[in-house]
mmCIF file of C-alpha atoms in Angstrom:
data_model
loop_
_atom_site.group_PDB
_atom_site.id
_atom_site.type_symbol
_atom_site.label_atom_id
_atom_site.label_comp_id
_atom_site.label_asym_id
_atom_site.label_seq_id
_atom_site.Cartn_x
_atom_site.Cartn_y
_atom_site.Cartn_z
ATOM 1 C CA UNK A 99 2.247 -157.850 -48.999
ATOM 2 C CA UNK A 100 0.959 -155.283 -46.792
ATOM 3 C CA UNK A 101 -0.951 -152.366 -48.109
ATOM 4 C CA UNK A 102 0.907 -148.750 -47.442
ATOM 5 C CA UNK A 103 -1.666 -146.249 -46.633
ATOM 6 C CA UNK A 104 -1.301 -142.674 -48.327
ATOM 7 C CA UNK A 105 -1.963 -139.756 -46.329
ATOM 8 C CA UNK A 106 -5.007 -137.883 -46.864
ATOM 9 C CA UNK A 107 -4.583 -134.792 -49.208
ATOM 10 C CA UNK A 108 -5.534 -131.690 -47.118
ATOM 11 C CA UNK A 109 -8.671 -130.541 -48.475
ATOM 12 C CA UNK A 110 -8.709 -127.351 -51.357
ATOM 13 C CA UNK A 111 -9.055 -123.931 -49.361
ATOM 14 C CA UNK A 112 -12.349 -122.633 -50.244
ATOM 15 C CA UNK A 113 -11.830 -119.714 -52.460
ATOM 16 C CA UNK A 114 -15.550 -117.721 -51.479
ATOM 17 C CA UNK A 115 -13.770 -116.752 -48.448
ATOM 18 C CA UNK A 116 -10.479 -114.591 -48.321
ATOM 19 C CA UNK A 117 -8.415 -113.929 -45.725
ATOM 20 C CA UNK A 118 -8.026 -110.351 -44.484
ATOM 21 C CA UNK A 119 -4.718 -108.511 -42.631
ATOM 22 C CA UNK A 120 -6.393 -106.766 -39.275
ATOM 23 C CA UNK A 121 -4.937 -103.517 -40.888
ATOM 24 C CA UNK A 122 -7.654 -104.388 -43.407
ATOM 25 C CA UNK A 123 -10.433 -105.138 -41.072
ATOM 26 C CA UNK A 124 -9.217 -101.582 -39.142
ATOM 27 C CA UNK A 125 -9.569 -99.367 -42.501
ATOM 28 C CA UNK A 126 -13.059 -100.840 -42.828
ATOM 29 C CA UNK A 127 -14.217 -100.460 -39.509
ATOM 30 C CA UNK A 128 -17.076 -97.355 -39.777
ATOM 31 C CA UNK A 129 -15.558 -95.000 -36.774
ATOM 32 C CA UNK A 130 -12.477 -94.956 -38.979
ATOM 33 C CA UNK A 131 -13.367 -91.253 -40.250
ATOM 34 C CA UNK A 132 -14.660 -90.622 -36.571
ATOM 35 C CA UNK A 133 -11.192 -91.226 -35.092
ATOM 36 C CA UNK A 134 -9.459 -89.426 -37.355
ATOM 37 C CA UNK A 135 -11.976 -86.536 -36.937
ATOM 38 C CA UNK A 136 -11.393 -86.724 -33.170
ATOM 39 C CA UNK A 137 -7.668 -86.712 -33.713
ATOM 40 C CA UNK A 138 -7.675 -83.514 -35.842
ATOM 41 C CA UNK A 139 -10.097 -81.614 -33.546
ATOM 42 C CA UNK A 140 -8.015 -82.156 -30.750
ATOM 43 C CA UNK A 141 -5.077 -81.154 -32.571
ATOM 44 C CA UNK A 142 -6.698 -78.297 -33.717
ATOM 45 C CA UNK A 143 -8.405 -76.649 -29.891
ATOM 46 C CA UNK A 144 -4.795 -78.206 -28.082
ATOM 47 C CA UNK A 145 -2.758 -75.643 -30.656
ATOM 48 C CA UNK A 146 -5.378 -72.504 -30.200
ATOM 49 C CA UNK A 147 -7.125 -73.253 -26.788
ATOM 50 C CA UNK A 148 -4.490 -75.135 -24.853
ATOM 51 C CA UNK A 149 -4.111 -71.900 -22.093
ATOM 52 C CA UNK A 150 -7.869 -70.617 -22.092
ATOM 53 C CA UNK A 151 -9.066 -73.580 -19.662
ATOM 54 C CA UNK A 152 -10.835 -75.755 -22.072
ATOM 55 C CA UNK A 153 -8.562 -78.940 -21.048
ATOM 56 C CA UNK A 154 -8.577 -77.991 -17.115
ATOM 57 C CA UNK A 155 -11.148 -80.184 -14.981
ATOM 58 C CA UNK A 156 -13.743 -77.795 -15.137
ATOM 59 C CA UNK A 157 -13.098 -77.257 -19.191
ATOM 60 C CA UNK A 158 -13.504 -80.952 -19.624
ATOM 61 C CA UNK A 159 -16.435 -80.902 -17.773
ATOM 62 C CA UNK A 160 -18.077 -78.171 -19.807
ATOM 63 C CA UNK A 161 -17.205 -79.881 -23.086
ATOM 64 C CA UNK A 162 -17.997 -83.330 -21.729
ATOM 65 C CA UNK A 163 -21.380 -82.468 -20.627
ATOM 66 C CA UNK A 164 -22.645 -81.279 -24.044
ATOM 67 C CA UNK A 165 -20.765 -84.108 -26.029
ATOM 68 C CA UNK A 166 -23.010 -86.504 -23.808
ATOM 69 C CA UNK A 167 -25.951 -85.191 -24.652
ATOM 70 C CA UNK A 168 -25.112 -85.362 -28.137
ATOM 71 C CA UNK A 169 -24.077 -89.204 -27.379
ATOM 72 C CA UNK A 170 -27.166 -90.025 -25.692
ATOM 73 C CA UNK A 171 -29.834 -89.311 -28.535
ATOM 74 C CA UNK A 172 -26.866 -90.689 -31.040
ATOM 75 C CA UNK A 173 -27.010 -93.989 -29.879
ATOM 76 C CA UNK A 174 -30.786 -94.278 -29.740
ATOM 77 C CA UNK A 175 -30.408 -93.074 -33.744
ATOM 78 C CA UNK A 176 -26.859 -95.310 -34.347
ATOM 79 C CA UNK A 177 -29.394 -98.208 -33.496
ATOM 80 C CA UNK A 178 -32.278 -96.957 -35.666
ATOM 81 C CA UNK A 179 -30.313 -96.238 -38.693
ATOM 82 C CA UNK A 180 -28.420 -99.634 -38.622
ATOM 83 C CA UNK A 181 -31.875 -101.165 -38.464
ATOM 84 C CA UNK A 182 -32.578 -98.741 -41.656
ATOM 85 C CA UNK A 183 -34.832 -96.363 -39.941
ATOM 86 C CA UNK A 184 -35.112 -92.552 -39.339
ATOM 87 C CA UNK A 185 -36.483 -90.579 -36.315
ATOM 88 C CA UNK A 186 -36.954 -86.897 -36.949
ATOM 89 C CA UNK A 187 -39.388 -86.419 -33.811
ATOM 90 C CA UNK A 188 -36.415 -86.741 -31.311
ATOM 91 C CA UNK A 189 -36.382 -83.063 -30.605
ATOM 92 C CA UNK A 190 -40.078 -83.046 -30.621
ATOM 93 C CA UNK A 191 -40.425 -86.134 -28.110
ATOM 94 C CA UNK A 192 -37.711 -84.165 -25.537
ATOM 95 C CA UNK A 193 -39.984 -80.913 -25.409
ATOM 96 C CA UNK A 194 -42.897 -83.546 -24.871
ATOM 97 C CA UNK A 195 -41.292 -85.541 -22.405
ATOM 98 C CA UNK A 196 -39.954 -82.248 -20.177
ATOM 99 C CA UNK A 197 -43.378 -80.579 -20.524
ATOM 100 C CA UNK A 198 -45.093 -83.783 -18.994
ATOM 101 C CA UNK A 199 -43.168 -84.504 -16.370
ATOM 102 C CA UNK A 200 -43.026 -80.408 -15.342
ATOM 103 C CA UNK A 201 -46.937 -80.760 -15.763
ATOM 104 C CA UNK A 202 -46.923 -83.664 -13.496
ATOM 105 C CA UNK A 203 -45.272 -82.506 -11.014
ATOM 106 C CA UNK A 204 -45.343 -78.682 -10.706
ATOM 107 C CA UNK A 205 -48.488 -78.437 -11.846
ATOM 108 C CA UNK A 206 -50.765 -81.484 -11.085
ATOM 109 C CA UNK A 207 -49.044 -82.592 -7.253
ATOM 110 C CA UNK A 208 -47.892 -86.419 -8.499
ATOM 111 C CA UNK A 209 -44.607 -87.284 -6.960
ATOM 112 C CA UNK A 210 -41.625 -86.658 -9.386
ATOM 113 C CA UNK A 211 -40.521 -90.262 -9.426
ATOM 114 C CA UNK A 212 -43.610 -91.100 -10.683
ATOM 115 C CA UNK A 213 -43.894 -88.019 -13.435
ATOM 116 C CA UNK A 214 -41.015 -89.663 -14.744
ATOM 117 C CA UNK A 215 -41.730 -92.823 -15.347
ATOM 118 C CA UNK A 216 -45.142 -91.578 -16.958
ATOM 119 C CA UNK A 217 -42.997 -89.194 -19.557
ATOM 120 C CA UNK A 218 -40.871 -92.492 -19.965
ATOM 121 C CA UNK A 219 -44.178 -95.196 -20.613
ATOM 122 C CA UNK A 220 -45.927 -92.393 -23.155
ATOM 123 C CA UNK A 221 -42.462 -92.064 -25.037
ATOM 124 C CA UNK A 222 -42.189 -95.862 -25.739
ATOM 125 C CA UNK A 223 -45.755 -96.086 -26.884
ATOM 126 C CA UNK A 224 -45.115 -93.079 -29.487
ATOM 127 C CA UNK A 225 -42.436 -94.566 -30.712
ATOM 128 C CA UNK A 226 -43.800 -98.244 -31.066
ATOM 129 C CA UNK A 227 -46.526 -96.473 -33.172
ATOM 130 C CA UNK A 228 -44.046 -94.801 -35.087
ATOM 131 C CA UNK A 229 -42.323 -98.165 -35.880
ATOM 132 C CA UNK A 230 -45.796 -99.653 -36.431
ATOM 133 C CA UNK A 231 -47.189 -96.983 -38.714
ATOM 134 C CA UNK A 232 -43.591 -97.429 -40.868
ATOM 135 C CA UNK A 233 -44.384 -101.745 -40.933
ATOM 136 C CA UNK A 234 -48.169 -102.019 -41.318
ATOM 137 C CA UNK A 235 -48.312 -98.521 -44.086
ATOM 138 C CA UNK A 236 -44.965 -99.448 -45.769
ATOM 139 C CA UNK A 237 -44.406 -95.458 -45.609
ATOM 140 C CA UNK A 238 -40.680 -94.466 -45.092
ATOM 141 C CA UNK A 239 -39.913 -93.776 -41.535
ATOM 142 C CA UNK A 240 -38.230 -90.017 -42.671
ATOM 143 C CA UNK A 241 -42.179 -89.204 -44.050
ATOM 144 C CA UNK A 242 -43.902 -91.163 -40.723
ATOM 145 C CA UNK A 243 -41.847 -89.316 -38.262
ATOM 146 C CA UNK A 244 -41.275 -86.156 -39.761
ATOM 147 C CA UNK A 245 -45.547 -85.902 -39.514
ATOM 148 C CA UNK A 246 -44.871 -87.071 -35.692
ATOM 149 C CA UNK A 247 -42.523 -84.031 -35.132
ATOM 150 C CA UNK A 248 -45.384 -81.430 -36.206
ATOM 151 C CA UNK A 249 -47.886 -83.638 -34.092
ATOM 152 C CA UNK A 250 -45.683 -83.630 -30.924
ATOM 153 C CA UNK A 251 -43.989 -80.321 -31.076
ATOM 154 C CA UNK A 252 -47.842 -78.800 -31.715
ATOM 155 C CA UNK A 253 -49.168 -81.408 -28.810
ATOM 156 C CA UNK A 254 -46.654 -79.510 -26.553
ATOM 157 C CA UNK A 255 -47.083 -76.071 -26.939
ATOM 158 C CA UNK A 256 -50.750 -76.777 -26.833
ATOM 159 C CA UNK A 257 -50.764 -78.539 -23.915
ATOM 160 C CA UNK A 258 -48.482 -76.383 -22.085
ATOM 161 C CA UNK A 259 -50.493 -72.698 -22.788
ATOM 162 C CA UNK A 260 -53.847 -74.840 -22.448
ATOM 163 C CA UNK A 261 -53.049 -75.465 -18.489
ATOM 164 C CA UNK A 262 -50.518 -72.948 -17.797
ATOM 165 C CA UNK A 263 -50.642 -70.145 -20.172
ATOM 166 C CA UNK A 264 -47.026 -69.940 -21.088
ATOM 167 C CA UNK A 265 -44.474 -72.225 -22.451
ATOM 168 C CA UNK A 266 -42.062 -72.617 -19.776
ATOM 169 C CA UNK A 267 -42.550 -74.271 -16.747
ATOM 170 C CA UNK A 268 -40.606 -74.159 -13.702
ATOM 171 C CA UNK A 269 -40.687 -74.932 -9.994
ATOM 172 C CA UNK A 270 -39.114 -78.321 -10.963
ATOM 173 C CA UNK A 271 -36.039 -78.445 -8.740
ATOM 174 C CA UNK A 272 -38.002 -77.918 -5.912
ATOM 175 C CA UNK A 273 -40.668 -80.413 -6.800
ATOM 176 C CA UNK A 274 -37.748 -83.189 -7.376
ATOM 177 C CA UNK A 275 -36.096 -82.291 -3.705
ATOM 178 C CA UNK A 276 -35.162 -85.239 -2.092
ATOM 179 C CA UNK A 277 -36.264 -87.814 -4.853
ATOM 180 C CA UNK A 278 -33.872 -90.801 -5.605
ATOM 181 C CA UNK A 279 -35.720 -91.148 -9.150
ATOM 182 C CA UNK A 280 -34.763 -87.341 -9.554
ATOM 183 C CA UNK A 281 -31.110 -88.012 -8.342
ATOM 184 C CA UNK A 282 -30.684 -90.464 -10.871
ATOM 185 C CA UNK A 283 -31.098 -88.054 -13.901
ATOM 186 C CA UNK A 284 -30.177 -84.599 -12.202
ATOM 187 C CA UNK A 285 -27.651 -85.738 -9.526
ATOM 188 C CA UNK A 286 -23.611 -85.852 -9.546
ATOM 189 C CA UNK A 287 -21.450 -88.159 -8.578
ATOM 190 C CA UNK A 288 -17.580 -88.621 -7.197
ATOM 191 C CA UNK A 289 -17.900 -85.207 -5.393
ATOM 192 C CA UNK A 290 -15.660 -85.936 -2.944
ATOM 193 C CA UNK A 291 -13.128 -86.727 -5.896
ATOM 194 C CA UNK A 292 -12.828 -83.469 -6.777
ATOM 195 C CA UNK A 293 -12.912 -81.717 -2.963
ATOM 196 C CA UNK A 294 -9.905 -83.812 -3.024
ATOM 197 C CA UNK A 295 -8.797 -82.566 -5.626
ATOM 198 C CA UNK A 296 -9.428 -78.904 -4.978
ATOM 199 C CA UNK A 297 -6.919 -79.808 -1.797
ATOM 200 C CA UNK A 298 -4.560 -80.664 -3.686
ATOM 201 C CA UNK A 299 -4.194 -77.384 -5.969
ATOM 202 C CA UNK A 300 -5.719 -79.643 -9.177
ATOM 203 C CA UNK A 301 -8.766 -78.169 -9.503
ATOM 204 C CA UNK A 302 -9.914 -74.611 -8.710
ATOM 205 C CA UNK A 303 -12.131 -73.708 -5.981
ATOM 206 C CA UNK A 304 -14.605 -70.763 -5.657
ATOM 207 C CA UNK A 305 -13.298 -67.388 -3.900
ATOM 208 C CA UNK A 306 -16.499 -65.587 -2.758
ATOM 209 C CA UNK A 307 -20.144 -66.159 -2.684
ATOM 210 C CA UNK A 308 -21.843 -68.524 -0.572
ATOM 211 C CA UNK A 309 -19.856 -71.186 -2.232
ATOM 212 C CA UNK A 310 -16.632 -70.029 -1.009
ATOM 213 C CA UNK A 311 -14.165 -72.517 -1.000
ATOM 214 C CA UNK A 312 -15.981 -75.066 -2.727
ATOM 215 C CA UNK A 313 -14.759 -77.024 -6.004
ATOM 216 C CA UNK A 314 -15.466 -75.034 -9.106
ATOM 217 C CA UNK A 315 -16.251 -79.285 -10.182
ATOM 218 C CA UNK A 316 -19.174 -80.032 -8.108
ATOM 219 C CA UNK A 317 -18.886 -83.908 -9.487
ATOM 220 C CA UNK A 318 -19.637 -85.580 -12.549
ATOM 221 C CA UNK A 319 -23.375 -84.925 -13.821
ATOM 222 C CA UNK A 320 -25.233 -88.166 -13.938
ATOM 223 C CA UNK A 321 -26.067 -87.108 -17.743
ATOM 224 C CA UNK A 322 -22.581 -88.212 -18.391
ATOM 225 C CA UNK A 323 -22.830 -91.561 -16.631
ATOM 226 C CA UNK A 324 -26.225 -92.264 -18.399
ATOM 227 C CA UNK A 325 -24.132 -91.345 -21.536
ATOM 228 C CA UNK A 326 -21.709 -93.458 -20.620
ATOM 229 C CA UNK A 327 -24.342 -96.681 -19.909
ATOM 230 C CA UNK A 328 -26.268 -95.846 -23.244
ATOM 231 C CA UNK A 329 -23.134 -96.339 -25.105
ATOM 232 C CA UNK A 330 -21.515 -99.544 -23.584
ATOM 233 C CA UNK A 331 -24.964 -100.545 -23.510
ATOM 234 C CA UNK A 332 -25.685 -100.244 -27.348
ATOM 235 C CA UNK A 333 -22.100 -101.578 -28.302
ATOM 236 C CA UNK A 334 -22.231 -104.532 -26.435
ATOM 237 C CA UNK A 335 -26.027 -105.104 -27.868
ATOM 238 C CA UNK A 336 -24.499 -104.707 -31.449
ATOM 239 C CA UNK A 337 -21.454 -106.868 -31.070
ATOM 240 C CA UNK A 338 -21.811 -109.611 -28.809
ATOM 241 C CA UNK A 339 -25.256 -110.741 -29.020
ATOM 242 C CA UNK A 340 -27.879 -112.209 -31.518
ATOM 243 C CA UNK A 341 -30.400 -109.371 -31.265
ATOM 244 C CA UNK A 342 -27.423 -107.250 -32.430
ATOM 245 C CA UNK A 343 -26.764 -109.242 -35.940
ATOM 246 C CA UNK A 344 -30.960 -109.075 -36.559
ATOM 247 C CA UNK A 345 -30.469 -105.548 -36.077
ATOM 248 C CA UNK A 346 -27.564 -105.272 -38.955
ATOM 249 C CA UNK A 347 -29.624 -107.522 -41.018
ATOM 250 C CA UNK A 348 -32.962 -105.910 -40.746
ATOM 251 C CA UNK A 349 -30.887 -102.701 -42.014
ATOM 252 C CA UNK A 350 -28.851 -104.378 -44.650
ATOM 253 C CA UNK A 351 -31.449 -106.603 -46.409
ATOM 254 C CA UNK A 352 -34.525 -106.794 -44.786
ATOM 255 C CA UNK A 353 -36.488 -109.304 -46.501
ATOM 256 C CA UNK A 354 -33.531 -111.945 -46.930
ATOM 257 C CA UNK A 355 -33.240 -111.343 -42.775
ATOM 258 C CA UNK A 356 -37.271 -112.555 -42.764
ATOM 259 C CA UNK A 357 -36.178 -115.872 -45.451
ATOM 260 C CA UNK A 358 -33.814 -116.878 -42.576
ATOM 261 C CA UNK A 359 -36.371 -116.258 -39.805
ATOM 262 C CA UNK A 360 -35.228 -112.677 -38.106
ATOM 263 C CA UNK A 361 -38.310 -110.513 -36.479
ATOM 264 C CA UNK A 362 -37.650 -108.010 -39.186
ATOM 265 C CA UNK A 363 -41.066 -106.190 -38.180
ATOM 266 C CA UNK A 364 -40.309 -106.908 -34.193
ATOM 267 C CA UNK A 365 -36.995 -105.288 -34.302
ATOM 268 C CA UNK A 366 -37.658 -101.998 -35.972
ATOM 269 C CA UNK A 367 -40.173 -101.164 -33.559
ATOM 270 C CA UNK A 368 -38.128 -102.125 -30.877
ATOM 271 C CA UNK A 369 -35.589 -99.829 -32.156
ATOM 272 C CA UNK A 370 -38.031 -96.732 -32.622
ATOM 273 C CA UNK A 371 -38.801 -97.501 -28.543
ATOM 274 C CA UNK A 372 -35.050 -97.265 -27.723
ATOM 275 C CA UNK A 373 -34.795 -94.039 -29.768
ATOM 276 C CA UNK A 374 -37.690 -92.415 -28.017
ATOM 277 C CA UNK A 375 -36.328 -93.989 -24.427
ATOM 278 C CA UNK A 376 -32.926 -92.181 -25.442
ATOM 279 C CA UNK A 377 -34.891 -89.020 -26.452
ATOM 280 C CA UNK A 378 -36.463 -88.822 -22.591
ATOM 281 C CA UNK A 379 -33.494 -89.662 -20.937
ATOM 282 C CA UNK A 380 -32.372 -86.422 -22.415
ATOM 283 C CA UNK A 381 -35.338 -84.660 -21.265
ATOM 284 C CA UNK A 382 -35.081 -85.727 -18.338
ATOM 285 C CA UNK A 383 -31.972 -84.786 -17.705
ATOM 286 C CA UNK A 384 -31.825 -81.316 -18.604
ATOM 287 C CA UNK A 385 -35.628 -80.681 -16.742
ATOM 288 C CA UNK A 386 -33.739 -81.881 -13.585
ATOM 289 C CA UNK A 387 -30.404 -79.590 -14.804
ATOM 290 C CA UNK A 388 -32.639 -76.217 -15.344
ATOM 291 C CA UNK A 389 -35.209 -77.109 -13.118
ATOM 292 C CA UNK A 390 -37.810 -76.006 -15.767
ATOM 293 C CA UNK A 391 -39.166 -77.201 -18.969
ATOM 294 C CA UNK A 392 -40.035 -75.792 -21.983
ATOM 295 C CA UNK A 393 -42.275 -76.687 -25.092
ATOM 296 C CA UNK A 394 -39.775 -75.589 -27.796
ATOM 297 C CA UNK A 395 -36.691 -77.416 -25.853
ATOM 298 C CA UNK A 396 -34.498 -80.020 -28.238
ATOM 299 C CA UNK A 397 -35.119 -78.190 -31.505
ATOM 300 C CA UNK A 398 -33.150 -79.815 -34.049
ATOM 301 C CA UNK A 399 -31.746 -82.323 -32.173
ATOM 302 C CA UNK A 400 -32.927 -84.779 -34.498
ATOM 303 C CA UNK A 401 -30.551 -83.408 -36.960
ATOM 304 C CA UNK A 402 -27.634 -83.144 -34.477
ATOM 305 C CA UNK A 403 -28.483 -87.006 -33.926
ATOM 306 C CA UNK A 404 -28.229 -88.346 -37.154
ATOM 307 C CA UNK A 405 -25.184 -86.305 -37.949
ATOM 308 C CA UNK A 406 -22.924 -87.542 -35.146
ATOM 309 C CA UNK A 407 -24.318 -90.965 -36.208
ATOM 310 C CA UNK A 408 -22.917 -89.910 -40.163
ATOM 311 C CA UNK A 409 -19.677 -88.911 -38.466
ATOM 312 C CA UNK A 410 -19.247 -92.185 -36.904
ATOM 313 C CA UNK A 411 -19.499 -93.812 -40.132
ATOM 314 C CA UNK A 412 -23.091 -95.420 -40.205
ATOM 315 C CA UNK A 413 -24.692 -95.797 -43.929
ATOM 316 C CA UNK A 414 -28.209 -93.866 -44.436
ATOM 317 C CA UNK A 415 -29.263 -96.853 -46.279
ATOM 318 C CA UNK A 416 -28.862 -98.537 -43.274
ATOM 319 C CA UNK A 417 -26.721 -102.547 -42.111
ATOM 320 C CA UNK A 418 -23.575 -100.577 -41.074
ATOM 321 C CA UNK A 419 -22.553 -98.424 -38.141
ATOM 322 C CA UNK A 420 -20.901 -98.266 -34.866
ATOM 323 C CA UNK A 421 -22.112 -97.496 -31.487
ATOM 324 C CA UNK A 422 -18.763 -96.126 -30.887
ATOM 325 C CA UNK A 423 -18.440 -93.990 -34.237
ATOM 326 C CA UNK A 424 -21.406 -92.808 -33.259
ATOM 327 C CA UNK A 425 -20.035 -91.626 -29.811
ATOM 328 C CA UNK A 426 -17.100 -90.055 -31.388
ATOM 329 C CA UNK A 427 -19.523 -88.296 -33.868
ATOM 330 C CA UNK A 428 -21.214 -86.855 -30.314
ATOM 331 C CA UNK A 429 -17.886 -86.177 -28.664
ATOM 332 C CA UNK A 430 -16.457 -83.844 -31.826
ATOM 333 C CA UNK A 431 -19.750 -82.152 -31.307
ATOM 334 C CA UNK A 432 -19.551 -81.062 -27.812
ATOM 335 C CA UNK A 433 -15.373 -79.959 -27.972
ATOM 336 C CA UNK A 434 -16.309 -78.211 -31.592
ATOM 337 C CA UNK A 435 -18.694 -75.825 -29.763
ATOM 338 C CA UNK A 436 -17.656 -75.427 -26.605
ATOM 339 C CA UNK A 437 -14.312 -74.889 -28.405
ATOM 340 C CA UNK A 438 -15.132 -72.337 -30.175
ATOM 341 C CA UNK A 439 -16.235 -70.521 -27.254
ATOM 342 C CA UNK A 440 -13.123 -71.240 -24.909
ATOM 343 C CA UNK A 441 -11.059 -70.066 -28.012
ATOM 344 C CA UNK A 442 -12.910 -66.888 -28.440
ATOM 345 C CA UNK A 443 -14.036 -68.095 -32.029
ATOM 346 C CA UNK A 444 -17.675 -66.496 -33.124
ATOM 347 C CA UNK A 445 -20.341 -68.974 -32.382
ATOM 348 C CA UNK A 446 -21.450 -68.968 -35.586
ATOM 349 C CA UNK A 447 -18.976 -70.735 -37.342
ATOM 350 C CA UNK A 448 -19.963 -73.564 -35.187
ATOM 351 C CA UNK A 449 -22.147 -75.045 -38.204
ATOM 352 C CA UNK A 450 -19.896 -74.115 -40.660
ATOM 353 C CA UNK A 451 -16.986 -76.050 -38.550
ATOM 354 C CA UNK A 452 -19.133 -79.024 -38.197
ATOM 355 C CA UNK A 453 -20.291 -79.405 -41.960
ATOM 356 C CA UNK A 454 -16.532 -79.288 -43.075
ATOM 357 C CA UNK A 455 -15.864 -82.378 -40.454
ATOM 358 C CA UNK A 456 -18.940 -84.087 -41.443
ATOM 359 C CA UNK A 457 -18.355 -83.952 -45.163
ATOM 360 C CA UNK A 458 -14.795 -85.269 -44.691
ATOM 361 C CA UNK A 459 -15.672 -87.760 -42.212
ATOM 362 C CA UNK A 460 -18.011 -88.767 -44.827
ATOM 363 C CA UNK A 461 -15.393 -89.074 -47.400
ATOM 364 C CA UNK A 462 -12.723 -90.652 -45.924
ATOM 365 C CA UNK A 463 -15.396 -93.604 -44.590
ATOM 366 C CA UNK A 464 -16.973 -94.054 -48.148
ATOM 367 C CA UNK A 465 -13.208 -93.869 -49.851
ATOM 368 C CA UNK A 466 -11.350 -95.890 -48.022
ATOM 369 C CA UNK A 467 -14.426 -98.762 -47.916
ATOM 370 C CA UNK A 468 -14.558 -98.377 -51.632
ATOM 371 C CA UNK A 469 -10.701 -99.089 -52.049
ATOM 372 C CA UNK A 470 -10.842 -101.911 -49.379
ATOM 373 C CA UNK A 471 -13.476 -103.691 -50.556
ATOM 374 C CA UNK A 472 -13.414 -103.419 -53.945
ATOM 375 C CA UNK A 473 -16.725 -101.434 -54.278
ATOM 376 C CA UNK A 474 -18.116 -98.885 -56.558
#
């Protein structure tokens, strides 16, 4: 008699891991409070600033440009904080960074291009000793780089009176004439978009001066597009590759990331370079905007930083965070205050404005990852 064979019995589902709905996996995600702050703030400048020109090209522009500056020093500190570090010299190291490359240049005769990359190569060492000051002395990075934003910000000044005697240097624009390395940071892009536009009725054009029939929208300013780079850049780092999860796990539990073999120590400096890299392309940037630099330029900025990185839903204790939360966090920024001015609002209030976003963005994140995920 032949044997009948039984069918195998599926195997039990294994109950560590449970299944969850993507509305679940959306209500987690840290930009949630971000979007929703982006949402209201639009609301809010569409219903009392819709006819004063903030949402006309050049109103966009305006607003853009300062939410990208935001975005670029957020990302640099989106990175660092997921990787459960701080960096309070950022405004210092974009006064330092300016000041060289205006000392280079205006002052000293090197080529621009090459002023540039010097302010760039000094940044990265700073902040590799930064990160390895916080490894080798065990110090927290808010105490190591607090001490670097009295060293640098004093470093400037110094350096600026000691060969200049004053604080603000100009003569930059002229100095960076002509250079493609210059272009690159100070240029604009798409111009002939928006003559094209100006044809067409869609964007205003000037009505006297020497620029007389010229777009009021020059182009796009290449601190956008860098702003732009630095975030796809960072989110695609995060997300899609391996150096992204060492950076979550250095941030989330550093010394089970070293059991399993990530470069714990290797990262976090790497992290404090890209923060200080982000930090100069802002410099850089605005030297090649105002033509000048000055020693007390990016005051504050470090606080700015980690605030749009807060807004985007990243954890000060570091492991969780988005690139793109962080973005948002920037791009509230820039429409908050230049909305405020195109609404007639006193500029004040800014700060006051901000705080109330950033302390509901705040609680909305930690509330609604609380009742998702069961914590406490």
């Amino acid at each position: 008699m032949a044997e009948t064979t039984q069918p195998a019995a599926a195997p039990d589902k294994d109950e560590r891991i449970r299944e969850m709905s993507p509305l679940r996996k959306a209500l987690i995600r840290p930009e949630l409070g971000a979007i929703c702050g982006t949402i209201l703030v639009f609301m809010f400048f569409l219903g009392i600033a819709r006819d004063s020109g903030m949402f006309a090209a050049e109103g966009i522009i305006n607003w853009g440009t300062v939410s990208a500056q935001f975005a670029i020093i957020a990302v640099g500190a989106c990175l660092l904080m997921i990787a459960g570090e701080f960096d309070l010299s950022v405004g210092s190291m974009i006064g330092f960074s300016g000041i060289i490359i205006a000392l280079m240049s205006v002052q000293w005769g090197f080529p621009i291009w090459f002023s540039i990359l010097v302010a760039f190569a000094l940044a990265l060492c700073i902040g590799a000793l930064n990160g390895y000051l916080v490894i080798k002395t065990g110090l927290p990075s808010f105490i190591v780089t607090l001490a670097f934003l009295y060293i640098l910000r004093g470093l400037t000044i110094f350096i600026a009176i000691a060969t200049t005697r004053k604080t603000i240097i100009g003569g930059v624009r002229d100095a960076a004439e002509g250079d493609p390395i210059a272009w690159l940071f100070g240029g604009k892009v798409f111009s002939g978009l928006f003559v094209w536009l100006a044809d067409l009725g869609l964007v205003g054009k000037f009505v006297a001066g020497p620029k007389a029939g010229q777009p009021v929208v020059e182009g796009i300013p290449m601190l956008m597009i860098w702003a732009i780079v630095l975030i796809v850049f960072g989110h695609i780092l995060l997300t899609r590759t391996r150096f992204g999860n060492w950076v979550y796990a250095s941030g989330g539990d550093a010394q089970a990331a070293r059991y399993v073999g990530v470069p714990v120590n290797n990262v976090k400096i790497l992290m404090f370079m890209f923060s200080a890299f982000c930090a100069t392309v802002f410099a850089t940037c605005q030297v090649m905007e105002f033509g000048s630099a000055a020693a007390d330029r990016g005051l504050l900025k470090e606080f700015e930083a980690i605030i749009s990185v807060v807004i985007g839903g990243a954890l000060l204790t570091g492991g969780y965070g988005s690139v793109i939360g962080a973005a948002l966090g920037a791009l509230i920024f820039g429409v908050v205050q230049q909305g405020l001015f195109f609404a007639g609002v006193e500029s004040s209030l800014f700060r006051v404005f901000l705080g109330v976003i950033l302390l509901l963005a705040v609680i909305l994140n930690t509330y609604i990852r609380r009742m998702i995920t069961g914590e406490r």
